[in-house]
Tab-separated table of C-alpha atoms and ligand atoms in Angstrom:
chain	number	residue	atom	x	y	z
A	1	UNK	CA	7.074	11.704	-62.321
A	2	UNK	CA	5.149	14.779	-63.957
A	3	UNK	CA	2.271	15.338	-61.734
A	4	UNK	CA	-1.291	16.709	-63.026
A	5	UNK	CA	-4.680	17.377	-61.977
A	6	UNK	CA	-7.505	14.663	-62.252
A	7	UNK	CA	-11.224	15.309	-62.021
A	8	UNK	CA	-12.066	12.875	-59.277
A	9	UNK	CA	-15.680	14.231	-58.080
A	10	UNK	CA	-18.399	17.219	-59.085
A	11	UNK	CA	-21.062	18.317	-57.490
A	12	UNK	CA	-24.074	20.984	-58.096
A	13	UNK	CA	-26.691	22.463	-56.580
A	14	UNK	CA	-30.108	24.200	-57.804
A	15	UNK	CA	-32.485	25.624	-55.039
A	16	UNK	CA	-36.085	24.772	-55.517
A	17	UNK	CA	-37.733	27.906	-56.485
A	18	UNK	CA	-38.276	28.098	-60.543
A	19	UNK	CA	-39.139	31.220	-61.836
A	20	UNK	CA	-40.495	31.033	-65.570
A	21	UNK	CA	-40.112	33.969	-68.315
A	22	UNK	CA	-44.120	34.333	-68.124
A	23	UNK	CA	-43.493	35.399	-64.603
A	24	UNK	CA	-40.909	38.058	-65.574
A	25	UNK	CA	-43.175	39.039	-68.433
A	26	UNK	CA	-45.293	40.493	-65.088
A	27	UNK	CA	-42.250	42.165	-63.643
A	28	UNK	CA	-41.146	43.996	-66.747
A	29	UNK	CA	-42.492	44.744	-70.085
A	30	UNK	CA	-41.077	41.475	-71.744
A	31	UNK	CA	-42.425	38.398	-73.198
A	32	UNK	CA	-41.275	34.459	-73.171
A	33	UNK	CA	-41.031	34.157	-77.116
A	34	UNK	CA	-38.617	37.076	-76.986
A	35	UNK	CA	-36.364	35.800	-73.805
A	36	UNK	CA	-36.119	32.494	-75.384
A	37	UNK	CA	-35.396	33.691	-79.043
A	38	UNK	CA	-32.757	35.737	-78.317
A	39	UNK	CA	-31.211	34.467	-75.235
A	40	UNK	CA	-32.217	30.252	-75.038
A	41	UNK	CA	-33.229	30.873	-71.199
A	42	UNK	CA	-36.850	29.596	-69.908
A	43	UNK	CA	-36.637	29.082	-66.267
A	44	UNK	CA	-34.227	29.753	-63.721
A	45	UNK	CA	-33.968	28.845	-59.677
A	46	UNK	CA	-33.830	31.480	-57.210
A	47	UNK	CA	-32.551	31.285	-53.839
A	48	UNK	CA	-34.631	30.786	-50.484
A	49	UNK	CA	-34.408	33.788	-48.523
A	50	UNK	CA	-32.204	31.466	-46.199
A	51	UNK	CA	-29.513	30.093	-48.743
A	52	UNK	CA	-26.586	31.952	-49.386
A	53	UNK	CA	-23.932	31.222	-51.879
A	54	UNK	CA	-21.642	28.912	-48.778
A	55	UNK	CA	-24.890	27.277	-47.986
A	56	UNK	CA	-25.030	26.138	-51.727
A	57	UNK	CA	-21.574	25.503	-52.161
A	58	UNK	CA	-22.036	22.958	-48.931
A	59	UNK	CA	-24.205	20.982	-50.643
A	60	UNK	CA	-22.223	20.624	-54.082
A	61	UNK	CA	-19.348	20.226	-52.554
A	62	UNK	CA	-20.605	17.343	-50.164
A	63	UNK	CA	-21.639	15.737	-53.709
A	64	UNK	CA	-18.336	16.042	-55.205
A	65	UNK	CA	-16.671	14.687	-52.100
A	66	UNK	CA	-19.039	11.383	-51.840
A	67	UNK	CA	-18.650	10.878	-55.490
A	68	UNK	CA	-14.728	10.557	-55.070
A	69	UNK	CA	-15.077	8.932	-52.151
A	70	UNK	CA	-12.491	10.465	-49.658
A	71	UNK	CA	-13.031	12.604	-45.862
A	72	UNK	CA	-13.264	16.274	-46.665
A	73	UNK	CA	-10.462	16.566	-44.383
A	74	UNK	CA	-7.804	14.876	-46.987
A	75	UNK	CA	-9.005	18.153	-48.637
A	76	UNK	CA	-5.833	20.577	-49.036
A	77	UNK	CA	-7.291	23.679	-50.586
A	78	UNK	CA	-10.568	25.408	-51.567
A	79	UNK	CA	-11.094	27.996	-53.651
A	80	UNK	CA	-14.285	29.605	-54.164
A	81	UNK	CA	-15.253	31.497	-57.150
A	82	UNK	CA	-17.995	33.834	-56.447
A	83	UNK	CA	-19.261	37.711	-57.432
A	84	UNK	CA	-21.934	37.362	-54.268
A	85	UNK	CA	-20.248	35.994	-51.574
A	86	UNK	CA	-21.844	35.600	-48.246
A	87	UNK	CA	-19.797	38.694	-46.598
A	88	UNK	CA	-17.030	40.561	-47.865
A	89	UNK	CA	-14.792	39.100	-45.581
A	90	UNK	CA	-14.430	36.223	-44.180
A	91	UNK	CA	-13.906	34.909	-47.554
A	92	UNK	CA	-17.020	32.330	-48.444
A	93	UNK	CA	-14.090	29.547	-48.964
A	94	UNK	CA	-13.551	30.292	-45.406
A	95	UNK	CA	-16.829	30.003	-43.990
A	96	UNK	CA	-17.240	26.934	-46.562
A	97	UNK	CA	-14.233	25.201	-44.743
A	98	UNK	CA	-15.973	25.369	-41.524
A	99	UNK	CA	-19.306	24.106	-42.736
A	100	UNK	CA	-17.354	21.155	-43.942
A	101	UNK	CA	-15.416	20.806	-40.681
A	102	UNK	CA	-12.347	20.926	-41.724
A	103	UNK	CA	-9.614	21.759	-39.526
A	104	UNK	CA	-6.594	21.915	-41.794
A	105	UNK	CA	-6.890	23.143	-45.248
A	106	UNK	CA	-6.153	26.716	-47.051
A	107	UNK	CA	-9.061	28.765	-48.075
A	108	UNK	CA	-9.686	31.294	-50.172
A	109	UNK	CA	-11.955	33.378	-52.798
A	110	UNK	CA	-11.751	34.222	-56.675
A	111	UNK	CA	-13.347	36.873	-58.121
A	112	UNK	CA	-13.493	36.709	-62.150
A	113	UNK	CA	-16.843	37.401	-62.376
A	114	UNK	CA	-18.554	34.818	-64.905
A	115	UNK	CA	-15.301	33.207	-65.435
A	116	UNK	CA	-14.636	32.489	-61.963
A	117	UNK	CA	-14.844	28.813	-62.061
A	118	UNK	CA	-12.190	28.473	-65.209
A	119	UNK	CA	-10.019	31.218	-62.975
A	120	UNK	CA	-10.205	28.576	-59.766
A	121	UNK	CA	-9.462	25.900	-62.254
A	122	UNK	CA	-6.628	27.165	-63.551
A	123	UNK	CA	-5.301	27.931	-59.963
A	124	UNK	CA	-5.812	24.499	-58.496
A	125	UNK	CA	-4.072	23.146	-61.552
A	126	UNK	CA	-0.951	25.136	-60.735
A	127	UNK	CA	-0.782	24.279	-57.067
A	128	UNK	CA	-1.655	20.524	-57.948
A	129	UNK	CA	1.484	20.766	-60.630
A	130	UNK	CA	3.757	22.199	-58.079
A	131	UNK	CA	3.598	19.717	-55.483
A	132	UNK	CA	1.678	22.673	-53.164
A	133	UNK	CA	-1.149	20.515	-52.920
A	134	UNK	CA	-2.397	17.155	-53.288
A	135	UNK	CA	-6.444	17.415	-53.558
A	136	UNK	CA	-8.144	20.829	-54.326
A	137	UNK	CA	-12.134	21.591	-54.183
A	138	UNK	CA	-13.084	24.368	-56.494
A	139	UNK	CA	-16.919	25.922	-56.598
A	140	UNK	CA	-18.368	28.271	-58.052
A	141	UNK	CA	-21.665	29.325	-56.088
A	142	UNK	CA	-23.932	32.981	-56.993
A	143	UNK	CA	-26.625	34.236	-56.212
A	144	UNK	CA	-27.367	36.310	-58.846
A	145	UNK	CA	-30.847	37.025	-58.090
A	146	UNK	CA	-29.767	39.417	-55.315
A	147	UNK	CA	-27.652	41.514	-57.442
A	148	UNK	CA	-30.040	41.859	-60.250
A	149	UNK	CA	-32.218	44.956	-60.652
A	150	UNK	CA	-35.917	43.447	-61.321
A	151	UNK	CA	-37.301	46.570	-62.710
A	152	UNK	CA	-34.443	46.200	-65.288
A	153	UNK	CA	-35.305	44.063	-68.444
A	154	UNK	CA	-32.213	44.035	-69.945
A	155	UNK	CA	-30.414	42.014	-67.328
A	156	UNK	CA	-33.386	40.179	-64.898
A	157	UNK	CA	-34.040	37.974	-67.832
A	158	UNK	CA	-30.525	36.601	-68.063
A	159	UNK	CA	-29.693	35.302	-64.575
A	160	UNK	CA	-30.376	32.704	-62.186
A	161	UNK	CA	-28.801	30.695	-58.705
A	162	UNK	CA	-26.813	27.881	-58.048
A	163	UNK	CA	-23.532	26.261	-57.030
A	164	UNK	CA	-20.910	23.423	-58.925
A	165	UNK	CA	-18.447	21.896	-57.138
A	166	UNK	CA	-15.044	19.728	-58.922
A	167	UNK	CA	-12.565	18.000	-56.772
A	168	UNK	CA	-9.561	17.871	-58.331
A	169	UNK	CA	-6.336	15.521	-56.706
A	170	UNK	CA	-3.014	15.062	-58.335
A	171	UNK	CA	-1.636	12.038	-60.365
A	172	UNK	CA	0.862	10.943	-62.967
A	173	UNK	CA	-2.143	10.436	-65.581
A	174	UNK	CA	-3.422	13.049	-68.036
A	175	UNK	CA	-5.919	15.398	-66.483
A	176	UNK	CA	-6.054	18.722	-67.120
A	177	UNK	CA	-4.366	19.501	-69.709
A	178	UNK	CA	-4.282	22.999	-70.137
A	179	UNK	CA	-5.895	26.170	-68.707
A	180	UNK	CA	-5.823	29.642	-70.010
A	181	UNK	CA	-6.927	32.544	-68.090
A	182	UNK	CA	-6.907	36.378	-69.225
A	183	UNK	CA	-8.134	40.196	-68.166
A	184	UNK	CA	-8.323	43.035	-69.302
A	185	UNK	CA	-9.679	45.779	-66.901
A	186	UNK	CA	-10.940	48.462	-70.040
A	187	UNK	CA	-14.043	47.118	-70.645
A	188	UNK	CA	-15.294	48.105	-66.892
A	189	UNK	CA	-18.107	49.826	-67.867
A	190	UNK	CA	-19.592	47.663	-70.115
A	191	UNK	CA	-20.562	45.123	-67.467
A	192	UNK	CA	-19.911	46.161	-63.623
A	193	UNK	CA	-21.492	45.611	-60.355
A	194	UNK	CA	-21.154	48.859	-58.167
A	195	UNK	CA	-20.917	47.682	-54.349
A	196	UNK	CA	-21.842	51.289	-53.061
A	197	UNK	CA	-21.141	50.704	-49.487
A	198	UNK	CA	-17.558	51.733	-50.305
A	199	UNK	CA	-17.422	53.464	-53.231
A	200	UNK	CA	-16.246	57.349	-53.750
A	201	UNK	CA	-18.915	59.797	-52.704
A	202	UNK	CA	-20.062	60.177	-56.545
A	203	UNK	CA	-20.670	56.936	-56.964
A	204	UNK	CA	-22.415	56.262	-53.620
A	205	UNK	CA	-26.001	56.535	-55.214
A	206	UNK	CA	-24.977	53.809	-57.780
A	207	UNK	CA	-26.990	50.822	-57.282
A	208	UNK	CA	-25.600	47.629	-56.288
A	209	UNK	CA	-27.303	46.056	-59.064
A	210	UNK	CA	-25.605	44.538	-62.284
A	211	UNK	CA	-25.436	46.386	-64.923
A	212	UNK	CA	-24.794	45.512	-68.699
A	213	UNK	CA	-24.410	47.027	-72.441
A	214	UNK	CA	-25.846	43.416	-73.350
A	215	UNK	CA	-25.022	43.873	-77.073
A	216	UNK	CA	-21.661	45.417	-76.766
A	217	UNK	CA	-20.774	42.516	-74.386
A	218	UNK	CA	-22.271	39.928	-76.882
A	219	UNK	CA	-19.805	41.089	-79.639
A	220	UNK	CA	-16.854	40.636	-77.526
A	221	UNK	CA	-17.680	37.676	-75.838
A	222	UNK	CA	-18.088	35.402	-79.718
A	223	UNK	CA	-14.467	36.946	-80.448
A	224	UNK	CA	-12.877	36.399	-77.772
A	225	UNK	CA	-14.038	32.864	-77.315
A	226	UNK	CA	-13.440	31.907	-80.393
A	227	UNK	CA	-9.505	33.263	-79.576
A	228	UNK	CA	-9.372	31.271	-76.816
A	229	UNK	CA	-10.264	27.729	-78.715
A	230	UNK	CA	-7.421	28.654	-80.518
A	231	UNK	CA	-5.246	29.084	-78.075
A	232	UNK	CA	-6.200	26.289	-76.299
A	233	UNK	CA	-5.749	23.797	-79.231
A	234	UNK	CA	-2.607	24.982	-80.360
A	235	UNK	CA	-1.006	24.519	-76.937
A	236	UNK	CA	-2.013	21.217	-76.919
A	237	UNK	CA	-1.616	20.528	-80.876
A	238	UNK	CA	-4.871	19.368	-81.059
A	239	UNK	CA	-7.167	19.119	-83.758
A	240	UNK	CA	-10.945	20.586	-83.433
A	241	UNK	CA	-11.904	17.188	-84.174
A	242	UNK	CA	-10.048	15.681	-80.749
A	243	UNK	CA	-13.143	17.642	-78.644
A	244	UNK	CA	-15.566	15.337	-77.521
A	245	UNK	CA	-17.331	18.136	-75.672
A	246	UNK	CA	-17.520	21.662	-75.241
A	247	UNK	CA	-18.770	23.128	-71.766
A	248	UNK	CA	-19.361	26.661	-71.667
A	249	UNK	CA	-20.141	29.103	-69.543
A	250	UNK	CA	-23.934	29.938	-70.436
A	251	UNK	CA	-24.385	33.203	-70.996
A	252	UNK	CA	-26.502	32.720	-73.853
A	253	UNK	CA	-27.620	30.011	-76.768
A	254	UNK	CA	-26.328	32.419	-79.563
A	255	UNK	CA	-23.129	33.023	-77.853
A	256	UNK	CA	-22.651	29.492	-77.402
A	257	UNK	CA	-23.458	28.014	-81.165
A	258	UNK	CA	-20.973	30.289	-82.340
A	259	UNK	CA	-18.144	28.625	-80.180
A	260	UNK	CA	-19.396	25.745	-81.629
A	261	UNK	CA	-19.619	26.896	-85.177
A	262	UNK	CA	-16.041	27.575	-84.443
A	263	UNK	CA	-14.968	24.053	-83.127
A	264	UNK	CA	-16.918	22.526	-86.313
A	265	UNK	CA	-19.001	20.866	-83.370
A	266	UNK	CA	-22.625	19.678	-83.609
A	267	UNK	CA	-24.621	21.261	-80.721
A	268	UNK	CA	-25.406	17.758	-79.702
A	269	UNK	CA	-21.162	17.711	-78.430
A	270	UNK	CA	-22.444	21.368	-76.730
A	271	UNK	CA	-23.324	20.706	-72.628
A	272	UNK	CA	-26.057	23.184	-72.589
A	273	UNK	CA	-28.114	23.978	-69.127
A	274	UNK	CA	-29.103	27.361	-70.054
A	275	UNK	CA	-32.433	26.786	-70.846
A	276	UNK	CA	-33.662	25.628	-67.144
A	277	UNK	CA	-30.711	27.514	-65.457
A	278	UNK	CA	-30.245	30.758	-67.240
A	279	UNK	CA	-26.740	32.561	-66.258
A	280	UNK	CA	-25.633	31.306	-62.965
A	281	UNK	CA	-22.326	33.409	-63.469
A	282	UNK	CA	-19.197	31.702	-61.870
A	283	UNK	CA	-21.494	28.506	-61.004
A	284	UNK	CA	-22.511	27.756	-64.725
A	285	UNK	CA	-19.581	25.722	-66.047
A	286	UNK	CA	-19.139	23.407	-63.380
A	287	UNK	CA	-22.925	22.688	-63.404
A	288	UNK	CA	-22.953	21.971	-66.563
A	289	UNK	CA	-19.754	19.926	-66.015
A	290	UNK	CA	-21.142	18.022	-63.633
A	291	UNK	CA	-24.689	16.997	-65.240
A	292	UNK	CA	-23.187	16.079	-68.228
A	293	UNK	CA	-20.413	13.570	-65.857
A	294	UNK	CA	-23.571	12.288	-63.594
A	295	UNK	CA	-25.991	11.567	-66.352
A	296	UNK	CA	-22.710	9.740	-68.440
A	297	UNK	CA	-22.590	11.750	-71.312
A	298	UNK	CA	-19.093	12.819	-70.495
A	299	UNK	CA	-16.863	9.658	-69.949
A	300	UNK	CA	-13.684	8.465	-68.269
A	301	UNK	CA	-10.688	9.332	-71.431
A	302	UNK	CA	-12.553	11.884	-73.518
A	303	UNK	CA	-11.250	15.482	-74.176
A	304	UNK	CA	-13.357	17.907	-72.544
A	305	UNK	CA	-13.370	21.970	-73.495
A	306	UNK	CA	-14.281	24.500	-70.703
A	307	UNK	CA	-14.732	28.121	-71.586
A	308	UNK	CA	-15.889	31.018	-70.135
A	309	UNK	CA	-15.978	35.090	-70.263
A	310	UNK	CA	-17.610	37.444	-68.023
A	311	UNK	CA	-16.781	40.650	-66.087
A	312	UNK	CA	-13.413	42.446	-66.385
A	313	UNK	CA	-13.597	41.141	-69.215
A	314	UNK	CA	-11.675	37.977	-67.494
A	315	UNK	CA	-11.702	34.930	-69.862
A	316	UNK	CA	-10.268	31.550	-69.849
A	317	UNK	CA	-10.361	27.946	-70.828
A	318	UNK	CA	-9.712	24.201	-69.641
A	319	UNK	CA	-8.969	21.648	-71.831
A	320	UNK	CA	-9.406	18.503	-69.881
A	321	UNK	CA	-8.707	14.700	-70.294
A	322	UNK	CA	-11.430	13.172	-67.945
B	401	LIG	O1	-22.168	36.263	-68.530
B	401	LIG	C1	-21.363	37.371	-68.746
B	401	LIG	C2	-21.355	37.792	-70.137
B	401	LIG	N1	-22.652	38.225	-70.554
B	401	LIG	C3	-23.058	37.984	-71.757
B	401	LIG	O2	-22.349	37.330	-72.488
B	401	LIG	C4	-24.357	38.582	-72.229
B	401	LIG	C5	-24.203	39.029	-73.631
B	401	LIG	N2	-25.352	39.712	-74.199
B	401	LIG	C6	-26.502	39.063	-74.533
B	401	LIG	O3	-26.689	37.897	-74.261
B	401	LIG	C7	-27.528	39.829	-75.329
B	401	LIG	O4	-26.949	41.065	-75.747
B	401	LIG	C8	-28.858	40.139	-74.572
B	401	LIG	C9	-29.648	38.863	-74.456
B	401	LIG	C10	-28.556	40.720	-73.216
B	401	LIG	C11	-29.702	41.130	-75.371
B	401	LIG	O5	-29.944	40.634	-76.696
B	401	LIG	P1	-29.664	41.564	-77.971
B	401	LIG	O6	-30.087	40.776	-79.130
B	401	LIG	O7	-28.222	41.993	-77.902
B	401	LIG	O8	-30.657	42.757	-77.748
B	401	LIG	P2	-30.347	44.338	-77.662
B	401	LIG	O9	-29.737	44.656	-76.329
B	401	LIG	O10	-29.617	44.772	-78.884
B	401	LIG	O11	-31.810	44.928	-77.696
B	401	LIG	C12	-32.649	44.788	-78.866
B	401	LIG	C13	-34.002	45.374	-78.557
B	401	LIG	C14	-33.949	46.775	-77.965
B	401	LIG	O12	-35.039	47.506	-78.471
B	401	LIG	P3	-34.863	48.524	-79.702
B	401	LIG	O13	-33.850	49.526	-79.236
B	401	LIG	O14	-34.370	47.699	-80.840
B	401	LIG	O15	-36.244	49.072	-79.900
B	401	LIG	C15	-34.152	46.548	-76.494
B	401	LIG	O16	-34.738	47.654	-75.822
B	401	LIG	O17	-34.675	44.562	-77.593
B	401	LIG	C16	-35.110	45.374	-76.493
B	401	LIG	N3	-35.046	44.581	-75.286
B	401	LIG	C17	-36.067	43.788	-74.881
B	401	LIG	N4	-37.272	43.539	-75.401
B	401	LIG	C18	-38.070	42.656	-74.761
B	401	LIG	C19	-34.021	44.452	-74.407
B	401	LIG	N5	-34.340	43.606	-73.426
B	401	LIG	C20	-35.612	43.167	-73.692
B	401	LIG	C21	-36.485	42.264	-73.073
B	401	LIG	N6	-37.694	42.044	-73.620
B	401	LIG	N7	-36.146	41.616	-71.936
């Protein structure tokens, strides 16, 4: 029997601080008419000065386990996808196993920068299909706000915190369908977050802040997306029309409507949580995935289109029968 991965619980997690674009507009010379006309963000949470990206993973993934209704100990394998983890090693998966108490289970982090979550996906798909495991818990968890530069307008508009969680477990029905992950390393310096601590002795006065050619990105980003729906459809030989929704990373509204122009797919199909969220990097898709599932927009047998690009660039997609 051909086995294959099935969504069976999601999880997220926003902390409680909001910060509005009015209150960035005091940080740096900006306004909220321009942040939301050219990017589609308003408001977006920042961390406690306590939470860390395993302390926000702990609570989506305790979400995604409840809603599928097993012990976190049938759990086989968690992957984390995160570009802030709590330490550079142990590996935030790790330290996430432990605040779930689980005894017996692998553990491990992604990094693919914005598309971190697709990345995990695709991963837990392929042990799933192999027989290597039976139930898989992906998250993506950032805390961006700590490795944004908030004298910086060009980037401390765009990002925000936060944590989604899916729980994947393997069965002889459709799931995921497909998922299509790619890099390419020689567009470095076009988005990059120096961790000076260990870098070369040039670059030790680099700040470990993110930093962006925001336009140059922007360009790339609407092409290769719009490769990637083709890709993804033509694997599958399916129509545009066989999408019943489209859940992208958010990186930004413009970005996102033309991925939809592309699919021929009213914005009402489009899974959108930028506008109270901003860019929660490797944490936005699965966010978004899991509103959309908890407030029943996305139901039981309809197709389902992740996407995402970030850092690297790394991009990918998940087509996914839920
Ligand atoms: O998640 C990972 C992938 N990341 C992305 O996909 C992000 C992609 N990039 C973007 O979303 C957009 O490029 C931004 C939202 C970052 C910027 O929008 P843009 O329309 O590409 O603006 P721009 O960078 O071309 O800047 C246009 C103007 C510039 O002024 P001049 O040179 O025309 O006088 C900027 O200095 O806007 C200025 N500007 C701002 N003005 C007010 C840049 N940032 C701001 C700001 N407030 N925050």
């Amino acid at each position: 029997m051909k086995r294959c991965a099935r969504v069976i619980g999601s999880g997220g997690y926003l902390p409680e601080t909001i910060r509005t674009n009015e209150d960035i507009s005091k940080l740096v010379d900006t306004s909220d008419s321009w942040i939301f006309e050219r990017t589609g963000i308003k408001t977006r949470r920042i961390a406690g000065e306590n939470e860390t990206a395993a302390s926000m993973a702990e609570i989506a993934a305790r979400q995604a386990i409840e809603m599928a209704g097993i012990e976190a100990g049938e759990i086989d394998l968690i992957i984390v996808a995160t570009g802030s983890p709590d330490r550079v090693y142990p590996s935030t998966g790790c330290i996430l196993q432990h605040r779930l108490e689980i005894q017996q289970c692998v553990a491990f982090d992604v990094q693919a920068a914005c598309s971190g979550s697709i990345f995990a996906m695709s991963i837990a798909d392929q042990y799933i299909k192999s027989g290597a495991a039976d139930k898989v818990l992906i998250i993506g968890s950032e805390i961006c706000s700590r490795l944004v530069d908030w004298t910086d307008r060009s980037t401390c508009i765009l990002f925000g915190d936060g944590a989604g969680a899916v729980l994947l477990e393997s069965t002889d029905k459709p799931g995921i369908l497909s998922t299509h992950i790619h890099s390419d390393g020689g567009f470095e310096d076009l988005l990059y977050c120096p961790n000076p601590q260990v870098a070369t002795a040039s670059a030790k006065d680099e700040k470990g802040v993110i930093t962006m050619k925001g336009n140059e990105v922007f360009k790339v980003a609407v092409n290769t997306l719009g490769r990637i729906v083709d890709e993804t459809l033509a694997t599958n030989n399916l129509d545009k029309s066989d999408i019943d929704w489209l859940v992208p990373h958010q990186a930004n509204t413009r970005i996102i409507a033309a991925t939809a122009r592309k699919l021929k797919m009213s914005m009402d199909q489009v899974i959108l949580t930028l506008e109270n969220q901003g860019n929660t990097s490797s944490a936005s898709v699965l966010l978004a995935f899991n509103e959309a599932i908890r407030d029943g927009r996305i139901k039981r047998g309809q197709i389902v289109l992740l996407e995402a690009f970030g850092a690297g660039f790394t991009w990918g997609s998940a087509l996914i029968k839920y």
